[in-house]
Coordinates of C-alpha atoms and ligand atoms in Angstrom, one line a residue:
M134 CA -89.3 102.3 -78.7
K135 CA -92.4 100.9 -80.7
I136 CA -95.2 104.0 -81.2
A137 CA -98.4 103.8 -82.8
M138 CA -99.7 107.2 -83.6
I139 CA -103.6 107.1 -84.3
S140 CA -105.0 110.5 -85.5
S141 CA -107.8 111.5 -88.1
E142 CA -105.4 113.3 -90.3
C143 CA -102.0 113.0 -91.9
V144 CA -100.3 114.4 -95.2
P145 CA -100.3 113.4 -97.8
Y146 CA -103.7 111.3 -97.3
A147 CA -106.2 113.7 -95.5
K148 CA -105.7 117.2 -94.3
T149 CA -107.6 120.1 -93.0
G150 CA -104.8 122.0 -91.0
G151 CA -101.8 121.6 -89.2
L152 CA -102.8 118.3 -87.4
A153 CA -102.0 116.5 -91.0
D154 CA -98.6 118.4 -91.0
V155 CA -97.3 117.3 -87.8
V156 CA -98.6 113.5 -88.2
G157 CA -97.0 113.5 -91.6
A158 CA -93.7 114.6 -90.3
L159 CA -93.6 113.1 -86.8
P160 CA -93.6 109.9 -87.3
Q161 CA -90.7 110.1 -89.9
A162 CA -88.3 112.2 -87.2
L163 CA -89.2 109.7 -84.7
A164 CA -88.4 106.7 -87.1
G165 CA -84.9 108.8 -88.0
L166 CA -83.9 108.4 -84.6
G167 CA -84.2 104.8 -84.3
H168 CA -88.0 104.2 -83.5
E169 CA -90.2 101.7 -85.0
V170 CA -93.8 103.9 -85.8
V171 CA -97.0 103.1 -87.5
V172 CA -99.6 105.6 -88.2
I173 CA -103.3 104.7 -88.2
L174 CA -105.8 106.7 -90.1
P175 CA -109.5 106.5 -91.0
L176 CA -109.9 105.4 -95.2
Y177 CA -112.0 108.4 -96.1
G178 CA -113.9 108.5 -99.4
C179 CA -111.4 111.6 -100.5
I180 CA -108.2 109.5 -99.9
D181 CA -106.9 108.6 -103.5
Q182 CA -106.1 104.8 -103.1
E183 CA -104.5 104.6 -106.5
K184 CA -102.3 107.6 -106.3
H185 CA -101.2 106.6 -102.6
R186 CA -100.6 102.8 -103.7
L187 CA -103.0 101.5 -100.8
S188 CA -102.9 97.7 -100.9
P189 CA -105.3 95.6 -98.7
C190 CA -103.8 94.4 -96.0
M191 CA -106.6 92.7 -93.6
E192 CA -109.9 91.7 -95.2
Q193 CA -111.4 91.5 -91.8
L194 CA -111.5 93.2 -88.5
G195 CA -113.8 92.8 -86.1
V196 CA -114.4 95.9 -83.3
W197 CA -116.7 95.5 -80.2
M198 CA -118.5 98.7 -80.1
G199 CA -120.5 98.5 -77.0
N200 CA -122.9 95.2 -78.0
T201 CA -122.2 95.8 -81.5
L202 CA -119.4 94.0 -83.4
E203 CA -118.7 96.1 -86.4
W204 CA -116.4 94.6 -89.3
C205 CA -114.2 96.9 -91.2
A206 CA -111.3 96.1 -93.2
V207 CA -107.7 97.8 -93.3
H208 CA -105.4 99.0 -96.0
Q209 CA -101.9 100.0 -95.9
A210 CA -100.0 102.5 -97.9
T211 CA -96.6 101.1 -99.4
G212 CA -95.5 104.8 -100.1
D213 CA -91.9 106.0 -98.5
G214 CA -91.2 102.6 -96.7
K215 CA -90.1 103.5 -93.1
V216 CA -93.3 104.6 -91.7
P217 CA -96.2 101.9 -92.8
V218 CA -99.7 103.8 -92.6
Y219 CA -102.8 101.7 -92.0
F220 CA -106.1 102.8 -92.8
I221 CA -109.6 101.7 -91.3
E222 CA -111.9 101.2 -94.0
H223 CA -115.6 101.4 -92.7
N224 CA -117.6 102.9 -95.4
K225 CA -120.5 103.6 -93.2
Y226 CA -118.4 106.1 -91.4
F227 CA -115.8 107.2 -93.5
Q228 CA -117.1 107.2 -97.2
R229 CA -117.8 110.8 -97.1
D230 CA -116.4 113.8 -98.9
G231 CA -115.7 115.6 -95.6
L232 CA -113.3 114.6 -92.9
Y233 CA -115.8 116.2 -89.9
H234 CA -118.6 117.9 -92.0
D235 CA -120.3 118.4 -95.1
A236 CA -119.9 121.0 -97.7
W237 CA -121.8 123.9 -95.7
F238 CA -119.3 123.0 -92.6
N239 CA -122.1 121.2 -90.6
D240 CA -120.5 118.6 -88.7
Y241 CA -121.5 115.0 -89.0
P242 CA -124.0 114.4 -86.5
D243 CA -122.4 110.7 -85.9
N244 CA -118.9 112.1 -85.6
P245 CA -119.0 110.6 -81.7
R246 CA -119.6 107.0 -83.2
R247 CA -117.4 107.6 -86.1
F248 CA -114.2 108.8 -84.1
A249 CA -114.9 106.1 -81.4
F250 CA -115.0 103.3 -83.5
F251 CA -111.9 104.3 -85.3
S252 CA -109.9 105.0 -82.2
R253 CA -111.3 101.2 -81.1
A254 CA -110.6 99.9 -84.2
A255 CA -106.9 101.1 -84.0
L256 CA -106.2 99.2 -80.7
Q257 CA -107.8 96.2 -82.3
L258 CA -105.9 96.4 -85.4
L259 CA -102.7 96.4 -83.4
R260 CA -103.9 93.3 -81.4
D261 CA -104.7 91.5 -84.6
L262 CA -101.3 92.5 -86.3
Y263 CA -99.5 91.1 -83.0
W264 CA -97.9 94.5 -83.0
M265 CA -97.1 95.3 -79.2
P266 CA -96.6 98.9 -78.8
D267 CA -94.6 100.9 -75.9
I268 CA -96.5 104.0 -76.8
V269 CA -100.1 104.6 -78.2
H270 CA -99.9 108.4 -79.0
A271 CA -103.3 109.8 -80.0
H272 CA -103.9 113.0 -81.2
D273 CA -106.7 115.6 -80.6
W274 CA -110.4 114.7 -79.7
Q275 CA -111.0 112.6 -82.6
A276 CA -108.5 109.9 -81.3
A277 CA -108.3 110.6 -77.7
T278 CA -110.6 107.7 -76.2
A279 CA -107.6 105.4 -77.9
V280 CA -106.2 106.2 -74.3
A281 CA -109.1 105.9 -72.6
Y282 CA -110.1 102.3 -73.9
L283 CA -106.1 101.5 -73.1
K284 CA -107.1 102.0 -69.7
V285 CA -110.8 100.7 -69.7
W286 CA -110.4 97.6 -71.5
H287 CA -106.8 96.7 -72.3
W288 CA -105.6 97.3 -68.6
N289 CA -104.3 93.4 -68.6
D290 CA -104.0 92.5 -72.1
P291 CA -100.8 91.0 -72.9
L292 CA -100.3 92.8 -76.0
L293 CA -101.4 96.3 -75.0
A294 CA -101.4 96.5 -71.3
K295 CA -97.7 97.5 -70.8
A296 CA -97.9 100.5 -73.4
A297 CA -98.4 104.2 -72.2
G298 CA -101.2 106.6 -73.5
I299 CA -99.7 110.0 -74.7
L300 CA -102.5 112.5 -75.7
T301 CA -101.7 115.7 -77.8
I302 CA -103.8 118.5 -78.1
H303 CA -103.7 120.7 -81.1
N304 CA -106.6 122.7 -80.1
L305 CA -108.5 122.8 -76.9
A306 CA -111.4 124.5 -78.6
Y307 CA -112.5 121.3 -80.3
Q308 CA -113.2 119.0 -77.5
G309 CA -115.7 116.5 -78.8
V310 CA -118.7 117.2 -76.8
Y311 CA -121.7 115.4 -78.3
G312 CA -124.8 114.0 -76.4
T313 CA -125.2 110.8 -74.2
E314 CA -127.0 108.6 -77.1
H315 CA -123.7 107.6 -78.7
Y316 CA -122.0 106.7 -75.0
D317 CA -122.9 103.1 -75.0
Y318 CA -122.0 102.5 -78.5
S319 CA -118.9 103.6 -77.6
G320 CA -118.2 101.0 -75.2
L321 CA -116.8 103.4 -72.8
R322 CA -118.2 102.7 -68.9
W323 CA -121.3 104.6 -67.2
E324 CA -118.7 104.8 -63.8
H325 CA -116.6 107.1 -66.0
F326 CA -119.5 109.3 -66.8
K327 CA -118.6 111.9 -64.2
P328 CA -117.5 115.3 -64.1
D329 CA -113.7 114.7 -63.7
I330 CA -113.5 112.4 -66.7
F331 CA -116.0 112.1 -69.8
E332 CA -119.3 113.8 -68.0
D333 CA -119.4 117.7 -69.2
H334 CA -122.8 119.4 -68.4
G335 CA -124.7 116.2 -69.0
R336 CA -122.9 115.4 -72.5
V337 CA -119.7 113.7 -73.3
N338 CA -116.6 115.1 -73.8
Y339 CA -114.3 113.0 -75.6
L340 CA -111.4 115.1 -75.0
K341 CA -111.8 115.2 -71.5
G342 CA -111.9 111.7 -70.9
G343 CA -108.8 111.4 -72.7
I344 CA -107.0 113.9 -70.8
H345 CA -107.9 111.9 -67.8
F346 CA -106.8 108.5 -68.8
A347 CA -103.5 109.6 -70.7
D348 CA -100.3 108.6 -69.0
R349 CA -98.8 112.3 -70.1
V350 CA -100.7 115.1 -72.1
N351 CA -99.4 117.7 -74.3
T352 CA -99.9 120.6 -76.5
V353 CA -97.7 122.1 -79.2
S354 CA -96.2 125.2 -78.0
P355 CA -94.8 125.8 -74.5
T356 CA -96.8 129.2 -74.5
Y357 CA -100.0 127.8 -75.4
A358 CA -99.7 125.2 -72.5
K359 CA -99.2 127.9 -70.1
E360 CA -102.2 129.8 -71.3
T361 CA -104.4 127.0 -71.1
L362 CA -104.0 126.4 -67.3
S363 CA -106.3 129.3 -66.4
G364 CA -108.4 131.7 -68.4
P365 CA -110.7 131.6 -71.4
L366 CA -107.8 129.7 -73.8
S367 CA -108.4 126.5 -72.0
C368 CA -112.3 126.4 -73.2
G369 CA -113.2 125.0 -69.5
L370 CA -110.5 122.6 -69.3
A371 CA -107.7 124.6 -67.1
P372 CA -108.7 122.4 -64.0
F373 CA -108.2 118.8 -65.5
L374 CA -105.2 120.1 -67.4
S375 CA -103.7 121.2 -63.9
A376 CA -104.6 118.3 -62.3
K377 CA -102.1 116.6 -64.6
G378 CA -99.6 118.6 -63.0
D379 CA -96.1 118.1 -64.8
R380 CA -97.6 115.3 -66.6
Y381 CA -98.8 118.3 -69.0
L382 CA -96.6 120.4 -71.0
G383 CA -96.0 122.0 -74.6
I384 CA -93.8 120.7 -77.2
L385 CA -93.4 123.2 -79.8
N386 CA -94.1 121.5 -83.3
G387 CA -91.3 121.2 -86.0
V388 CA -91.7 121.6 -89.9
D389 CA -90.8 119.3 -92.4
Y390 CA -88.7 121.1 -94.4
A391 CA -88.5 118.5 -97.3
R392 CA -92.1 119.9 -98.0
W393 CA -91.7 123.5 -96.9
S394 CA -88.3 125.0 -98.2
P395 CA -87.6 127.5 -100.9
G396 CA -84.6 125.8 -102.0
N397 CA -86.6 122.5 -103.1
D398 CA -90.5 123.5 -103.5
R399 CA -92.0 121.8 -106.5
Y400 CA -94.8 124.8 -106.6
L401 CA -92.2 127.8 -107.3
P402 CA -91.0 128.7 -110.6
L403 CA -87.3 129.0 -109.1
P404 CA -85.5 127.8 -105.8
Y405 CA -83.9 130.3 -103.6
S406 CA -82.1 130.9 -100.6
A407 CA -81.0 133.7 -98.4
D408 CA -78.0 134.1 -100.5
D409 CA -79.9 134.6 -104.0
L410 CA -83.4 136.0 -104.0
A411 CA -84.0 135.8 -107.6
G412 CA -86.3 133.0 -107.0
K413 CA -88.1 135.0 -104.6
A414 CA -88.7 137.6 -106.7
A415 CA -89.9 135.0 -109.6
A416 CA -92.5 133.9 -107.0
K417 CA -93.6 136.7 -106.2
E418 CA -94.5 137.6 -109.8
L419 CA -96.1 134.2 -110.3
L420 CA -98.0 135.0 -107.1
Q421 CA -99.2 138.4 -108.9
R422 CA -100.2 137.2 -112.0
T423 CA -101.9 134.0 -110.5
L424 CA -104.2 136.1 -107.9
A425 CA -104.7 139.1 -110.7
L426 CA -102.3 141.7 -108.8
A427 CA -100.9 144.3 -110.5
V428 CA -97.1 142.8 -111.2
D429 CA -95.0 145.3 -109.4
P430 CA -91.9 144.1 -107.3
T431 CA -91.6 147.4 -105.4
V432 CA -95.0 146.8 -103.6
P433 CA -94.8 144.7 -100.7
V434 CA -97.2 141.6 -101.0
I435 CA -99.0 140.6 -97.7
G436 CA -100.2 136.8 -97.4
I437 CA -102.7 135.2 -95.7
V438 CA -103.3 131.4 -95.8
S439 CA -105.8 130.4 -93.1
R440 CA -108.9 128.1 -92.4
F441 CA -111.4 131.0 -91.9
V442 CA -112.4 130.3 -88.3
A443 CA -112.9 132.7 -85.5
Q444 CA -109.5 131.7 -83.9
K445 CA -107.7 133.2 -86.9
G446 CA -109.0 136.7 -86.1
L447 CA -109.5 137.7 -90.1
D448 CA -112.8 139.1 -88.8
V449 CA -110.8 141.6 -87.2
V450 CA -108.3 142.0 -90.2
A451 CA -111.9 142.7 -92.3
S452 CA -112.4 145.8 -89.9
A453 CA -109.3 147.2 -90.5
L454 CA -108.5 146.4 -94.1
D455 CA -110.1 149.4 -96.0
R456 CA -108.4 151.9 -93.5
I457 CA -105.1 149.8 -94.8
L458 CA -105.7 149.8 -98.4
A459 CA -107.0 153.5 -98.2
D460 CA -103.6 154.3 -96.4
M461 CA -101.0 152.4 -97.5
V462 CA -99.3 151.0 -101.0
V463 CA -99.7 147.6 -100.7
Q464 CA -101.5 144.4 -101.9
F465 CA -103.2 141.3 -100.4
A466 CA -102.9 137.5 -101.4
V467 CA -105.5 135.8 -99.4
L468 CA -106.1 131.8 -99.7
G469 CA -108.5 130.3 -97.3
A470 CA -112.1 128.6 -96.9
G471 CA -114.7 127.9 -93.8
D472 CA -116.8 130.7 -92.3
K473 CA -119.6 131.6 -95.2
V474 CA -119.7 135.3 -94.1
L475 CA -115.7 135.5 -94.3
E476 CA -115.6 133.7 -97.6
Q477 CA -117.9 136.2 -99.1
Y478 CA -116.0 139.2 -97.5
Y479 CA -112.8 138.1 -98.9
G480 CA -113.8 136.8 -102.1
A481 CA -115.8 140.0 -103.0
L482 CA -112.5 142.2 -102.0
A483 CA -110.9 141.2 -104.8
A484 CA -113.5 143.4 -107.0
R485 CA -113.6 146.2 -104.6
Y486 CA -109.7 146.7 -105.0
P487 CA -108.8 145.1 -108.6
G488 CA -105.0 144.9 -109.0
R489 CA -104.6 145.2 -105.2
V490 CA -106.4 142.2 -103.5
G491 CA -106.2 138.8 -105.0
A492 CA -108.3 135.9 -103.3
Y493 CA -109.0 132.4 -103.7
I494 CA -111.7 131.0 -101.8
G495 CA -111.0 127.4 -101.3
Y496 CA -108.0 124.7 -100.5
S497 CA -104.9 124.7 -102.9
D498 CA -101.7 123.2 -101.8
E499 CA -100.2 124.8 -104.6
L500 CA -101.3 128.2 -104.2
S501 CA -100.6 127.9 -100.3
H502 CA -96.9 127.1 -101.4
I503 CA -97.1 130.3 -104.1
I504 CA -98.3 132.5 -101.5
E505 CA -95.5 131.2 -98.6
G506 CA -92.8 132.0 -101.6
G507 CA -94.3 135.1 -103.4
S508 CA -95.2 137.1 -100.3
D509 CA -93.1 139.7 -98.6
L510 CA -95.3 139.8 -95.3
F511 CA -97.3 137.2 -93.8
L512 CA -100.3 138.3 -91.8
M513 CA -101.6 136.0 -88.9
P514 CA -103.3 137.9 -86.3
S515 CA -104.6 134.8 -84.3
Q516 CA -107.1 135.2 -81.2
Y517 CA -105.2 132.2 -80.0
E518 CA -102.7 129.7 -81.8
P519 CA -101.8 126.6 -80.3
C520 CA -98.8 126.6 -82.3
G521 CA -99.6 127.9 -85.8
L522 CA -97.2 126.2 -88.9
N523 CA -97.7 129.0 -91.5
Q524 CA -95.7 131.7 -89.8
I525 CA -92.5 129.3 -89.1
Y526 CA -93.3 128.3 -93.1
S527 CA -93.2 132.4 -93.5
L528 CA -89.8 132.4 -92.0
R529 CA -87.9 129.8 -93.8
Y530 CA -89.4 131.5 -96.9
G531 CA -88.3 135.0 -96.0
T532 CA -91.8 136.3 -95.6
L533 CA -92.0 138.3 -92.4
P534 CA -94.6 137.3 -90.3
I535 CA -96.9 139.8 -88.8
V536 CA -98.7 138.2 -85.9
R537 CA -100.7 138.5 -82.5
A538 CA -98.0 137.6 -79.6
T539 CA -99.7 134.4 -78.2
G540 CA -99.2 130.6 -78.0
G541 CA -96.7 129.5 -80.7
L542 CA -97.1 132.6 -82.4
E543 CA -95.3 134.0 -79.6
D544 CA -92.5 131.3 -79.5
T545 CA -91.4 131.1 -82.9
V546 CA -91.6 135.1 -84.0
E547 CA -89.2 137.3 -82.8
Q548 CA -90.0 140.9 -82.4
Y549 CA -88.3 143.8 -84.7
D550 CA -86.0 145.9 -83.1
E551 CA -86.3 149.6 -84.9
K552 CA -82.9 150.3 -83.6
T553 CA -80.8 147.4 -84.4
G554 CA -82.7 145.7 -87.0
A555 CA -82.7 142.5 -85.4
G556 CA -85.8 140.5 -85.2
T557 CA -87.6 138.0 -87.3
G558 CA -91.2 139.6 -87.4
F559 CA -93.9 142.2 -86.0
K560 CA -95.8 141.2 -82.9
F561 CA -98.8 143.2 -81.4
Q562 CA -100.7 142.0 -77.8
Y563 CA -104.3 142.8 -78.1
L564 CA -106.1 141.9 -81.0
S565 CA -108.3 144.6 -82.4
P566 CA -108.5 146.6 -85.8
E567 CA -106.2 149.6 -84.6
A568 CA -103.6 146.9 -83.6
V569 CA -103.8 145.3 -87.0
Y570 CA -104.0 148.5 -88.9
D571 CA -100.7 149.9 -86.6
T572 CA -98.9 146.7 -87.1
V573 CA -99.0 146.1 -90.6
G574 CA -98.3 150.0 -91.0
W575 CA -95.0 149.4 -89.2
A576 CA -94.2 146.5 -91.3
V577 CA -95.1 148.1 -94.5
S578 CA -93.0 151.4 -93.5
T579 CA -89.8 148.9 -92.7
W580 CA -90.2 147.9 -96.1
Y581 CA -90.1 151.2 -97.9
D582 CA -88.0 153.4 -95.2
R583 CA -85.7 150.8 -93.6
P584 CA -85.1 148.3 -96.6
A585 CA -81.7 147.3 -95.0
H586 CA -83.3 146.0 -91.8
F587 CA -86.0 144.5 -93.7
A588 CA -83.2 142.6 -95.8
A589 CA -81.3 141.6 -92.3
M590 CA -84.8 140.4 -90.9
R591 CA -85.3 138.2 -94.0
R592 CA -81.7 136.9 -93.7
E593 CA -81.6 136.0 -89.8
A594 CA -85.6 134.7 -90.4
M595 CA -84.5 132.6 -93.2
A596 CA -81.6 130.9 -90.8
K597 CA -84.2 130.0 -88.2
D598 CA -84.1 126.1 -87.6
F599 CA -87.3 124.7 -86.5
S600 CA -86.8 121.1 -88.3
W601 CA -88.5 118.2 -86.6
E602 CA -85.3 116.6 -85.1
E603 CA -85.4 118.3 -81.7
S604 CA -89.1 118.5 -81.3
A605 CA -89.0 114.4 -81.5
K606 CA -86.2 114.4 -79.2
R607 CA -89.1 116.2 -77.1
Y608 CA -91.5 113.6 -77.6
V609 CA -89.1 110.6 -76.8
E610 CA -88.2 112.2 -73.7
L611 CA -92.1 112.5 -73.1
Y612 CA -92.5 108.9 -73.7
R613 CA -89.7 107.4 -71.6
R614 CA -91.0 109.3 -68.5
A615 CA -94.7 107.8 -69.3
L616 CA -92.7 104.4 -69.3
E617 CA -90.7 104.9 -66.3
D618 CA -94.3 106.1 -64.3
K619 CA -95.8 102.7 -65.3
K620 CA -92.9 100.7 -64.1
P621 CA -94.3 98.4 -61.0
Ligands
ADP254 P1 -104.7 125.2 -88.2 O1 -104.1 123.6 -88.1 O2 -105.2 125.9 -87.1 O3 -105.2 125.8 -89.3 P2 -101.6 125.7 -88.9 O4 -101.0 127.2 -89.3 O5 -100.9 125.0 -87.7 O6 -103.1 126.0 -88.8 O7 -101.8 125.1 -90.1 C1 -102.4 125.1 -91.5 C2 -101.8 124.3 -92.4 O8 -103.2 124.0 -93.3 C3 -100.8 124.8 -93.2 O9 -99.9 123.9 -93.9 C4 -101.7 125.7 -94.3 O10 -101.1 125.7 -95.2 C5 -102.9 124.8 -94.6 N1 -104.1 125.3 -95.3 C6 -104.9 126.0 -94.1 N2 -105.8 126.8 -95.1 C7 -105.4 126.4 -96.5 C8 -106.1 126.6 -97.6 N3 -107.4 127.2 -97.7 N4 -105.4 125.9 -98.9 C9 -104.5 125.1 -98.7 N5 -103.7 125.0 -97.4 C10 -104.4 125.7 -96.0
GLC255 C1 -104.3 122.9 -84.7 C2 -103.9 124.3 -84.4 C3 -102.5 124.8 -84.5 C4 -101.3 123.9 -84.8 C5 -101.9 122.9 -85.7 C6 -100.7 121.5 -85.7 O1 -104.9 123.1 -85.8 O2 -104.7 125.5 -84.4 O3 -101.9 126.2 -84.2 O4 -100.1 124.5 -85.4 O5 -103.0 122.0 -84.9 O6 -100.3 121.4 -84.1

């Protein structure tokens, strides 16, 4: 199959969260299964063109947006060969430091234009390359209009008409809802501005329109797929997702173990494995030194790596932390950025608890790996979690996750059984400061009082395999079904 993957993020070029990890790895896994894949990304100002060895590929690509003809250029990454990555260069839209927002986390007001343009340009690029896809696979609201354009503008196009449109939703809370003033520019039709397609209380909902037009829609874990068919986690889209019937389902994300594995992690001082944890001890020491924690192998370190947004439950952790630190002998290693109140709280915590809490407020790929490797426990008490990757990385690093049983956290972490010592982590149901306190306490007491169980869980966790191959096969099945439906 020929698959065109359209996304606003992809490692190693542009990342704010797990979407980038997924789009960096899934195409490689699909290529490994024998499929031909291309990835299309915006050329953001923050992408280091020299480092990634981008080369010009098309000087001029004309893209009709409503009545406006926009001209852009296209670059290509020659990096790792198997999966070409194309970058749409349009400085008016993408020559900025942020992907979606400025340094104060204010959304760029022209985001609907930027990403409608990007989605349309991606399809135009396929046409200009004469690259006939079987599958156009769009990710999140930023690319969702690509599957709409496919049906609205390319339904009888000899190059694109046969392609099935797939939409993967990584987070239903981000739907791309904006005023109607951008609608004409997007080139979408007013006949589709109605409540079951793009209209949302008088505004335009780009994700909803994408759901309508996609041949298949999926999200990134089976439990989140179920959770979003009704109730608050659907963020208002339950009726539209339910209407898809069996054309909406959950496929669990995989992990790129080439990047996230203690056996070959370039940021760790020594490689390690379940049979030889000396490297984990070295990573713990490095982490304690890096974040000015007391260097002590006997105290459990609890890691947190997260975007600071409401979804992640870190405000609730904040309400439990003083009690945890008063009652338990533990250390915290925190890495995150986003919400300014949380940034201030966690930033100041290190000064309040010197040697016991270390925090870096900002973005650091290197530190995220050192926290995975050097911590003993990993705290991820999300209100909701479509999949979550850090808890899966944690398993492989023998860093036992403490999670709320929701979405992908429920699907990937197995509850500790205190009788047998089986399980890979510590789960709780309802998000409250008490539940965080109790579950952290349970994990910490396991560290001190049942070390044999802790060691057995670590071994079990490290043996879990969430590699992309299985998930990629599920995507291939999804593609096949979508194509079968399109047969006359
Ligand atoms: P989400 O996509 O909702 O943020 P995931 O768990 O799926 O959650 O993925 C988060 C990804 O982003 C992980 O690869 C994680 O290491 C990374 N990440 C999050 N915050 C930071 C940060 N401040 N610095 C470095 N990496 C981060
Ligand atoms: C989103 C979700 C996260 C998921 C990631 C990759 O950012 O919040 O749970 O792991 O996408 O699919």
